[in-house]
């Protein structure tokens, strides 16, 4: 069933190139539509997903089927965007999926390429629209700056008990030439909590230094 349409005796024909390229574009369009079904995206990235399988396919054909050389070249070109713009894990995995489809098409395995496209697009769609991997709901990153002289061990425990739940200290680092500590917590606010009141209480304890509260973690894209 998973056989190549490219005949070794006849080599690459114009008919084969046209069919493979059209299939690469169609498969890329399916990947792009699946990616756009949920979450943020840009038009340029969606267009890239559509044409990338065809581009990888052409690259492989131009190096006469040398998979190693073709993948190295296509991989270098496809990841150039990430040098100037941060990408999240979902974008990177989708890029590699589009490359894999293009590579499979370049070898003439259309049915296998179709199988890979359908299976992984369905998997991506299901995982995107499920609660898989969401972790703690409404968890926020809270950064508090304190003087070096203040012992951060348990210094905010009473305030956290009043305003927060599920608090965990994620990171401690020095800042301002070592004269201050920056404490990073992951926590959830107790429903109905006045965040300004919480910030004011913390500022009274940390000497009116910086207090930073991020938006909920599940709404942020990882980098």
PDB file of C-alpha atoms in Angstrom, residues 72-153:
ATOM      1  CA  UNK A  72      19.969  19.647   6.086  1.00  0.00           C
ATOM      2  CA  UNK A  73      19.259  22.333   3.475  1.00  0.00           C
ATOM      3  CA  UNK A  74      15.487  22.435   3.990  1.00  0.00           C
ATOM      4  CA  UNK A  75      15.875  22.463   7.767  1.00  0.00           C
ATOM      5  CA  UNK A  76      18.261  25.390   7.641  1.00  0.00           C
ATOM      6  CA  UNK A  77      15.911  27.433   5.467  1.00  0.00           C
ATOM      7  CA  UNK A  78      12.739  26.563   7.373  1.00  0.00           C
ATOM      8  CA  UNK A  79      14.165  27.540  10.765  1.00  0.00           C
ATOM      9  CA  UNK A  80      15.545  30.912   9.663  1.00  0.00           C
ATOM     10  CA  UNK A  81      12.393  32.679  10.958  1.00  0.00           C
ATOM     11  CA  UNK A  82      13.192  31.592  14.496  1.00  0.00           C
ATOM     12  CA  UNK A  83      16.434  33.598  14.538  1.00  0.00           C
ATOM     13  CA  UNK A  84      14.523  36.872  14.580  1.00  0.00           C
ATOM     14  CA  UNK A  85      11.183  35.870  16.112  1.00  0.00           C
ATOM     15  CA  UNK A  86      10.668  33.625  19.145  1.00  0.00           C
ATOM     16  CA  UNK A  87       8.641  30.499  18.419  1.00  0.00           C
ATOM     17  CA  UNK A  88       6.634  28.317  20.742  1.00  0.00           C
ATOM     18  CA  UNK A  89       6.801  24.537  20.874  1.00  0.00           C
ATOM     19  CA  UNK A  90       3.604  24.094  18.872  1.00  0.00           C
ATOM     20  CA  UNK A  91       4.967  26.177  15.976  1.00  0.00           C
ATOM     21  CA  UNK A  92       8.224  24.227  15.900  1.00  0.00           C
ATOM     22  CA  UNK A  93       6.487  20.834  15.950  1.00  0.00           C
ATOM     23  CA  UNK A  94       4.124  21.925  13.154  1.00  0.00           C
ATOM     24  CA  UNK A  95       7.092  23.113  11.092  1.00  0.00           C
ATOM     25  CA  UNK A  96       8.712  19.681  11.432  1.00  0.00           C
ATOM     26  CA  UNK A  97       5.417  17.985  10.526  1.00  0.00           C
ATOM     27  CA  UNK A  98       5.212  20.041   7.316  1.00  0.00           C
ATOM     28  CA  UNK A  99       8.829  19.157   6.535  1.00  0.00           C
ATOM     29  CA  UNK A 100       8.164  15.451   7.109  1.00  0.00           C
ATOM     30  CA  UNK A 101       5.208  15.575   4.709  1.00  0.00           C
ATOM     31  CA  UNK A 102       7.318  17.278   2.055  1.00  0.00           C
ATOM     32  CA  UNK A 103      10.102  14.717   2.495  1.00  0.00           C
ATOM     33  CA  UNK A 104       7.661  11.819   2.174  1.00  0.00           C
ATOM     34  CA  UNK A 105       6.109  13.305  -0.960  1.00  0.00           C
ATOM     35  CA  UNK A 106       9.542  13.883  -2.487  1.00  0.00           C
ATOM     36  CA  UNK A 107      10.195  10.140  -2.292  1.00  0.00           C
ATOM     37  CA  UNK A 108       6.898   9.469  -4.055  1.00  0.00           C
ATOM     38  CA  UNK A 109       5.036   7.894  -1.113  1.00  0.00           C
ATOM     39  CA  UNK A 110       1.756   9.753  -1.556  1.00  0.00           C
ATOM     40  CA  UNK A 111      -0.433   7.331   0.399  1.00  0.00           C
ATOM     41  CA  UNK A 112       2.009   7.348   3.305  1.00  0.00           C
ATOM     42  CA  UNK A 113       2.143  11.168   3.210  1.00  0.00           C
ATOM     43  CA  UNK A 114      -1.659  11.271   3.272  1.00  0.00           C
ATOM     44  CA  UNK A 115      -1.711   8.851   6.202  1.00  0.00           C
ATOM     45  CA  UNK A 116       0.811  10.949   8.162  1.00  0.00           C
ATOM     46  CA  UNK A 117      -1.070  14.183   7.418  1.00  0.00           C
ATOM     47  CA  UNK A 118      -4.471  12.859   8.470  1.00  0.00           C
ATOM     48  CA  UNK A 119      -3.239  11.094  11.617  1.00  0.00           C
ATOM     49  CA  UNK A 120      -1.157  13.982  12.937  1.00  0.00           C
ATOM     50  CA  UNK A 121      -3.720  16.651  12.037  1.00  0.00           C
ATOM     51  CA  UNK A 122      -6.401  14.696  13.879  1.00  0.00           C
ATOM     52  CA  UNK A 123      -4.051  14.261  16.841  1.00  0.00           C
ATOM     53  CA  UNK A 124      -3.195  17.972  16.869  1.00  0.00           C
ATOM     54  CA  UNK A 125      -6.873  18.936  16.622  1.00  0.00           C
ATOM     55  CA  UNK A 126      -7.951  16.618  19.451  1.00  0.00           C
ATOM     56  CA  UNK A 127      -5.131  17.667  21.791  1.00  0.00           C
ATOM     57  CA  UNK A 128      -5.709  21.366  21.049  1.00  0.00           C
ATOM     58  CA  UNK A 129      -9.406  21.144  21.899  1.00  0.00           C
ATOM     59  CA  UNK A 130      -8.983  18.993  25.002  1.00  0.00           C
ATOM     60  CA  UNK A 131      -7.762  19.835  28.492  1.00  0.00           C
ATOM     61  CA  UNK A 132      -4.611  17.754  27.994  1.00  0.00           C
ATOM     62  CA  UNK A 133      -1.523  19.481  29.409  1.00  0.00           C
ATOM     63  CA  UNK A 134      -3.351  22.538  30.780  1.00  0.00           C
ATOM     64  CA  UNK A 135      -1.990  22.073  34.287  1.00  0.00           C
ATOM     65  CA  UNK A 136      -3.055  24.447  37.045  1.00  0.00           C
ATOM     66  CA  UNK A 137      -5.935  26.711  36.090  1.00  0.00           C
ATOM     67  CA  UNK A 138      -5.654  30.463  36.698  1.00  0.00           C
ATOM     68  CA  UNK A 139      -2.086  30.100  37.995  1.00  0.00           C
ATOM     69  CA  UNK A 140      -0.181  33.373  37.905  1.00  0.00           C
ATOM     70  CA  UNK A 141       3.490  34.223  38.027  1.00  0.00           C
ATOM     71  CA  UNK A 142       4.201  36.698  40.837  1.00  0.00           C
ATOM     72  CA  UNK A 143       7.583  38.436  41.102  1.00  0.00           C
ATOM     73  CA  UNK A 144       8.492  40.294  44.276  1.00  0.00           C
ATOM     74  CA  UNK A 145      11.676  42.314  44.769  1.00  0.00           C
ATOM     75  CA  UNK A 146      13.044  42.525  48.327  1.00  0.00           C
ATOM     76  CA  UNK A 147      16.173  44.062  49.907  1.00  0.00           C
ATOM     77  CA  UNK A 148      19.150  41.771  50.385  1.00  0.00           C
ATOM     78  CA  UNK A 149      18.894  42.276  54.157  1.00  0.00           C
ATOM     79  CA  UNK A 150      15.366  40.805  54.305  1.00  0.00           C
ATOM     80  CA  UNK A 151      15.172  37.036  54.878  1.00  0.00           C
ATOM     81  CA  UNK A 152      12.766  35.815  52.195  1.00  0.00           C
ATOM     82  CA  UNK A 153      12.112  32.499  53.970  1.00  0.00           C
TER      83      UNK A 153
END
